[in-house]
Coordinates of C-alpha atoms (C1' of nucleotides) in Angstrom, one line a residue:
Chain T
X1 CA 94.1 26.6 -56.5
X2 CA 92.2 27.5 -53.3
X3 CA 92.3 24.7 -50.8
X4 CA 89.6 24.5 -48.1
X5 CA 90.9 25.2 -44.6
X6 CA 91.0 22.0 -42.6
X7 CA 89.3 23.6 -39.7
X8 CA 86.3 24.7 -41.7
X9 CA 86.0 21.2 -43.1
X10 CA 86.0 19.9 -39.6
X11 CA 83.3 22.3 -38.4
X12 CA 81.2 21.7 -41.5
X13 CA 81.3 17.9 -41.1
X14 CA 80.5 18.2 -37.5
X15 CA 77.4 20.3 -38.4
X16 CA 76.4 17.8 -41.1
X17 CA 76.8 14.9 -38.8
X18 CA 74.6 16.6 -36.3
X19 CA 71.7 16.6 -38.7
X20 CA 72.4 13.4 -40.6
X21 CA 70.6 11.3 -38.0
X22 CA 67.2 10.3 -39.1
X23 CA 65.4 11.4 -36.0
X24 CA 67.3 14.6 -35.6
X25 CA 66.6 15.5 -39.2
X26 CA 63.0 14.7 -38.8
X27 CA 62.9 17.0 -35.8
X28 CA 64.5 19.8 -37.7
X29 CA 62.1 19.4 -40.6
X30 CA 59.2 19.7 -38.2
X31 CA 60.6 22.7 -36.6
X32 CA 60.9 24.5 -39.9
X33 CA 57.3 25.3 -39.3
X34 CA 57.9 26.9 -36.0
X35 CA 58.5 25.8 -32.4
X36 CA 57.0 22.6 -30.9
X37 CA 57.0 21.1 -27.4
X38 CA 58.5 17.7 -26.7
X39 CA 55.2 15.9 -26.5
X40 CA 54.3 17.3 -30.0
X41 CA 57.7 16.1 -31.3
X42 CA 57.2 12.7 -29.8
X43 CA 53.9 12.5 -31.6
X44 CA 55.2 13.9 -34.9
X45 CA 58.3 11.7 -35.0
X46 CA 57.1 8.5 -33.3
X47 CA 60.3 8.4 -31.2
X48 CA 60.3 7.3 -27.6
X49 CA 60.4 10.0 -25.0
X50 CA 63.9 9.1 -23.7
X51 CA 65.4 8.7 -27.1
X52 CA 64.0 12.0 -28.4
X53 CA 65.0 13.8 -25.3
X54 CA 68.6 12.7 -25.7
X55 CA 68.7 13.8 -29.3
X56 CA 67.1 17.2 -28.5
X57 CA 69.8 17.6 -25.8
X58 CA 72.5 16.9 -28.3
X59 CA 71.2 19.4 -30.8
X60 CA 70.8 22.0 -28.1
X61 CA 74.4 21.5 -27.0
X62 CA 75.5 21.9 -30.5
X63 CA 73.7 25.2 -30.8
X64 CA 71.2 23.9 -33.4
X65 CA 68.2 24.2 -31.2
X66 CA 67.2 26.2 -28.2
X67 CA 64.4 25.7 -25.8
X68 CA 62.1 27.6 -23.6
X69 CA 60.0 26.2 -20.7
X70 CA 56.4 27.3 -20.7
X71 CA 54.7 25.7 -17.7
X72 CA 55.1 22.0 -17.8
X73 CA 56.2 21.9 -21.4
X74 CA 59.5 22.7 -23.1
X75 CA 59.3 24.2 -26.5
X76 CA 62.1 23.7 -29.0
X77 CA 63.0 25.8 -32.0
X78 CA 65.7 26.1 -34.5
X79 CA 68.4 28.4 -33.0
X80 CA 70.7 28.7 -35.9
X81 CA 69.2 29.8 -39.2
X82 CA 72.1 28.2 -41.0
X83 CA 70.7 24.8 -40.2
X84 CA 67.3 25.8 -41.4
X85 CA 69.0 26.7 -44.7
X86 CA 70.8 23.5 -44.9
X87 CA 67.6 21.5 -44.3
X88 CA 65.9 23.6 -47.0
X89 CA 68.8 22.8 -49.4
X90 CA 68.2 19.2 -48.6
X91 CA 64.5 19.4 -49.2
X92 CA 65.1 21.0 -52.6
X93 CA 67.0 17.9 -53.5
X94 CA 65.0 15.1 -51.8
X95 CA 61.5 16.5 -51.9
X96 CA 61.3 19.5 -54.2
X97 CA 57.6 19.3 -54.5
X98 CA 57.2 20.0 -50.9
X99 CA 59.4 23.1 -50.3
X100 CA 56.8 25.7 -51.1
X101 CA 54.3 24.3 -48.7
X102 CA 56.5 23.7 -45.7
X103 CA 57.9 27.2 -45.6
X104 CA 54.9 29.4 -45.0
X105 CA 55.3 33.0 -44.2
X106 CA 54.1 32.5 -40.7
X107 CA 56.7 29.8 -40.2
X108 CA 59.5 32.0 -41.4
X109 CA 58.4 34.7 -38.9
X110 CA 57.9 32.6 -35.9
X111 CA 61.1 30.8 -36.5
Chain Y
X1 CA 50.2 20.8 -41.9
X2 CA 52.4 19.0 -44.3
X3 CA 54.3 16.3 -42.8
X4 CA 57.5 15.0 -44.3
X5 CA 57.4 11.5 -45.7
X6 CA 59.4 9.2 -43.6
X7 CA 61.0 7.6 -46.6
X8 CA 62.3 10.9 -47.8
X9 CA 63.8 11.7 -44.4
X10 CA 65.5 8.4 -44.5
X11 CA 67.0 9.0 -47.9
X12 CA 68.0 12.5 -47.0
X13 CA 69.7 11.5 -43.8
X14 CA 71.5 8.8 -45.6
X15 CA 72.8 11.3 -48.1
X16 CA 73.9 13.6 -45.3
X17 CA 75.6 10.9 -43.4
X18 CA 77.5 10.0 -46.5
X19 CA 79.1 13.5 -46.7
X20 CA 79.3 14.2 -43.0
X21 CA 82.6 12.5 -42.6
X22 CA 85.6 14.8 -42.5
X23 CA 87.6 13.0 -45.2
X24 CA 84.6 12.4 -47.5
X25 CA 83.6 16.0 -47.2
X26 CA 87.1 17.1 -47.9
X27 CA 87.2 14.9 -51.0
X28 CA 83.9 16.4 -52.2
X29 CA 85.2 19.9 -51.7
X30 CA 88.3 19.2 -53.8
X31 CA 86.2 17.6 -56.5
X32 CA 84.1 20.7 -56.8
X33 CA 87.0 22.0 -58.9
X34 CA 86.8 19.1 -61.3
X35 CA 88.0 15.5 -61.3
X36 CA 91.2 14.3 -59.6
X37 CA 93.0 11.0 -59.5
X38 CA 93.5 9.1 -56.2
X39 CA 97.2 10.1 -55.8
X40 CA 96.1 13.8 -56.1
X41 CA 93.4 13.2 -53.5
X42 CA 95.9 11.6 -51.2
X43 CA 98.1 14.6 -51.5
X44 CA 95.2 17.0 -51.1
X45 CA 93.6 15.4 -48.1
X46 CA 96.6 13.9 -46.4
X47 CA 94.8 10.6 -45.9
X48 CA 96.4 7.2 -46.2
X49 CA 96.0 5.4 -49.4
X50 CA 94.0 2.6 -47.9
X51 CA 91.7 4.8 -45.9
X52 CA 91.0 7.1 -48.8
X53 CA 90.4 4.2 -51.1
X54 CA 87.8 2.8 -48.8
X55 CA 86.0 6.1 -48.5
X56 CA 86.1 6.6 -52.3
X57 CA 84.6 3.2 -52.7
X58 CA 81.8 4.0 -50.2
X59 CA 81.0 7.3 -52.0
X60 CA 81.0 5.5 -55.4
X61 CA 78.6 2.8 -54.1
X62 CA 76.3 5.5 -52.9
X63 CA 76.2 7.2 -56.3
X64 CA 78.0 10.3 -55.1
X65 CA 81.1 9.8 -57.1
X66 CA 82.0 8.0 -60.2
X67 CA 85.4 7.0 -61.5
X68 CA 87.2 6.4 -64.8
X69 CA 90.5 4.6 -65.3
X70 CA 93.1 6.4 -67.4
X71 CA 96.1 4.3 -67.7
X72 CA 97.4 3.5 -64.2
X73 CA 95.4 6.2 -62.5
X74 CA 91.8 6.3 -61.5
X75 CA 90.0 9.6 -61.7
X76 CA 87.1 10.5 -59.5
X77 CA 84.5 13.1 -60.1
X78 CA 81.2 14.1 -58.5
X79 CA 78.5 12.0 -60.1
X80 CA 75.4 13.5 -58.6
X81 CA 75.1 17.3 -58.9
X82 CA 72.8 17.3 -55.9
X83 CA 75.8 16.6 -53.7
X84 CA 77.7 19.5 -55.3
X85 CA 74.8 21.7 -54.4
X86 CA 74.7 20.5 -50.9
X87 CA 78.4 21.1 -50.4
X88 CA 78.0 24.6 -51.9
X89 CA 75.2 25.3 -49.4
X90 CA 77.5 24.2 -46.7
X91 CA 80.3 26.4 -47.9
X92 CA 78.0 29.4 -47.9
X93 CA 77.5 28.7 -44.3
X94 CA 80.9 27.7 -43.1
X95 CA 83.2 29.6 -45.4
X96 CA 81.2 32.2 -47.4
X97 CA 84.3 34.2 -48.3
X98 CA 85.5 31.2 -50.4
X99 CA 82.6 30.3 -52.5
X100 CA 83.3 32.7 -55.4
X101 CA 86.8 31.4 -55.8
X102 CA 86.2 27.7 -55.5
X103 CA 83.5 27.6 -58.2
X104 CA 85.2 28.9 -61.3
X105 CA 83.5 28.6 -64.6
X106 CA 85.9 26.0 -65.8
X107 CA 85.2 23.9 -62.8
X108 CA 81.5 24.1 -63.4
X109 CA 82.0 22.9 -66.9
X110 CA 84.4 20.1 -66.3
X111 CA 82.2 18.9 -63.5
Chain I
dA1 C1' 108.7 -11.7 -68.2
dA2 C1' 110.0 -8.9 -64.0
dG3 C1' 109.9 -5.1 -61.2
dA4 C1' 107.6 -0.9 -60.1
dT5 C1' 103.7 2.0 -59.5
dA6 C1' 98.7 3.0 -58.6
dT7 C1' 94.7 1.5 -56.6
dA8 C1' 91.5 -1.8 -54.3
dT9 C1' 90.3 -5.2 -50.9
dT10 C1' 90.3 -7.7 -46.7
dA11 C1' 90.9 -8.6 -41.8
dT12 C1' 91.2 -6.8 -37.4
dC13 C1' 90.5 -3.9 -33.6
dA14 C1' 89.2 0.3 -31.0
dT15 C1' 85.9 3.9 -30.8
dT16 C1' 81.6 6.0 -31.4
dT17 C1' 76.8 5.9 -31.7
dG18 C1' 72.4 5.0 -30.6
dA19 C1' 68.4 2.5 -28.4
dT20 C1' 66.2 0.8 -24.3
dA21 C1' 65.1 0.7 -19.6
dA22 C1' 65.2 2.7 -15.3
dT23 C1' 65.3 6.6 -12.5
dA24 C1' 65.3 11.6 -11.4
dT25 C1' 63.5 16.3 -11.6
dA26 C1' 60.3 19.8 -12.0
dA27 C1' 55.7 21.8 -12.5
dT28 C1' 50.7 21.4 -12.0
dG29 C1' 46.1 20.2 -10.0
dG30 C1' 43.6 18.6 -6.3
Chain U
dC1 C1' 51.5 18.1 0.6
dC2 C1' 50.5 14.3 -2.8
dA3 C1' 49.7 12.4 -7.2
dT4 C1' 50.2 13.2 -11.9
dT5 C1' 52.2 14.8 -16.1
dA6 C1' 56.2 16.5 -18.8
dT7 C1' 60.8 16.2 -19.6
dA8 C1' 65.7 15.1 -18.5
dT9 C1' 69.4 12.1 -17.1
dT10 C1' 72.0 7.9 -16.4
dA11 C1' 73.5 3.1 -17.1
dT12 C1' 73.9 -0.5 -20.1
dC13 C1' 74.5 -3.0 -24.1
dA14 C1' 74.5 -3.9 -29.2
dA15 C1' 75.6 -2.3 -33.6
dA16 C1' 77.9 0.8 -36.8
dT17 C1' 82.0 3.2 -38.0
dG18 C1' 86.5 4.1 -39.1
dA19 C1' 91.7 3.5 -39.0
dT20 C1' 95.6 0.6 -39.7
dA21 C1' 98.1 -3.0 -41.6
dA22 C1' 98.6 -6.5 -44.8
dT23 C1' 97.6 -8.3 -49.1
dA24 C1' 95.8 -8.4 -53.9
dT25 C1' 95.2 -6.7 -58.6
dA26 C1' 96.1 -4.2 -62.6
dT27 C1' 99.0 -1.4 -65.5
dC28 C1' 103.2 0.4 -67.1
dT29 C1' 108.3 0.2 -68.1
dT30 C1' 112.2 -2.0 -69.4

DNA sequence: AAGATATATTATCATTTGATAATATAATGG
DNA sequence: CCATTATATTATCAAATGATAATATATCTT
């Protein structure tokens, strides 16, 4: 029988843990539709500025997101398509009725 | 724009958190191939008896696994196919070369 | 009934995680 | 340059998580 390499399990669980936080997952879901700046994410998620900023930093450090400064604002987007896929797999399970709407063509392109 | 219902996010993140632990994920991966008793899982994962037992209990309480006593042993299996799907999505990302082997026909049936 | 084996439960403790509040940095408009 | 706006960073503290060790329970064998 094939056994799963311990290192892969470790990496995968790290990846999962990164997106298993309610706020971080929420951010990811919103970013499926394309990039957003911090202020928009604050508005969308209801998180405090400081709290959100820290979670964004964490996701950036993990390679899940990347960001780009445009003037005063910083725009975040999903850096690693694998995480977009994961979130989509999740959505299929937890809110299947929504998948078709969230992933518009535009979103897929801009992402 | 569609926004994701807060409650769904909460449920999804809870589900993710449940499988984002290295040992729990390892158990799930092994159970993709069909049910196993605790002793086999101890052997397969290298965890201590007590530690594994607690994680199994947690997964059972969350509806991820269920168990069946056969004589002295307790056999665990994946109760909710959604979690099997999630783990497979994960595997596609983290060890794509392995997916075809892990999911044999037999395994799919017994599961 | 008395070990022996398989698994579960409980208590305890260290570590990690996450939220808040406060402060810092950087860009813009006047 | 100064004030304002947007975002990041740091310190601090409470809560959650997880590992270990010890003990309990249930089943089997003899």
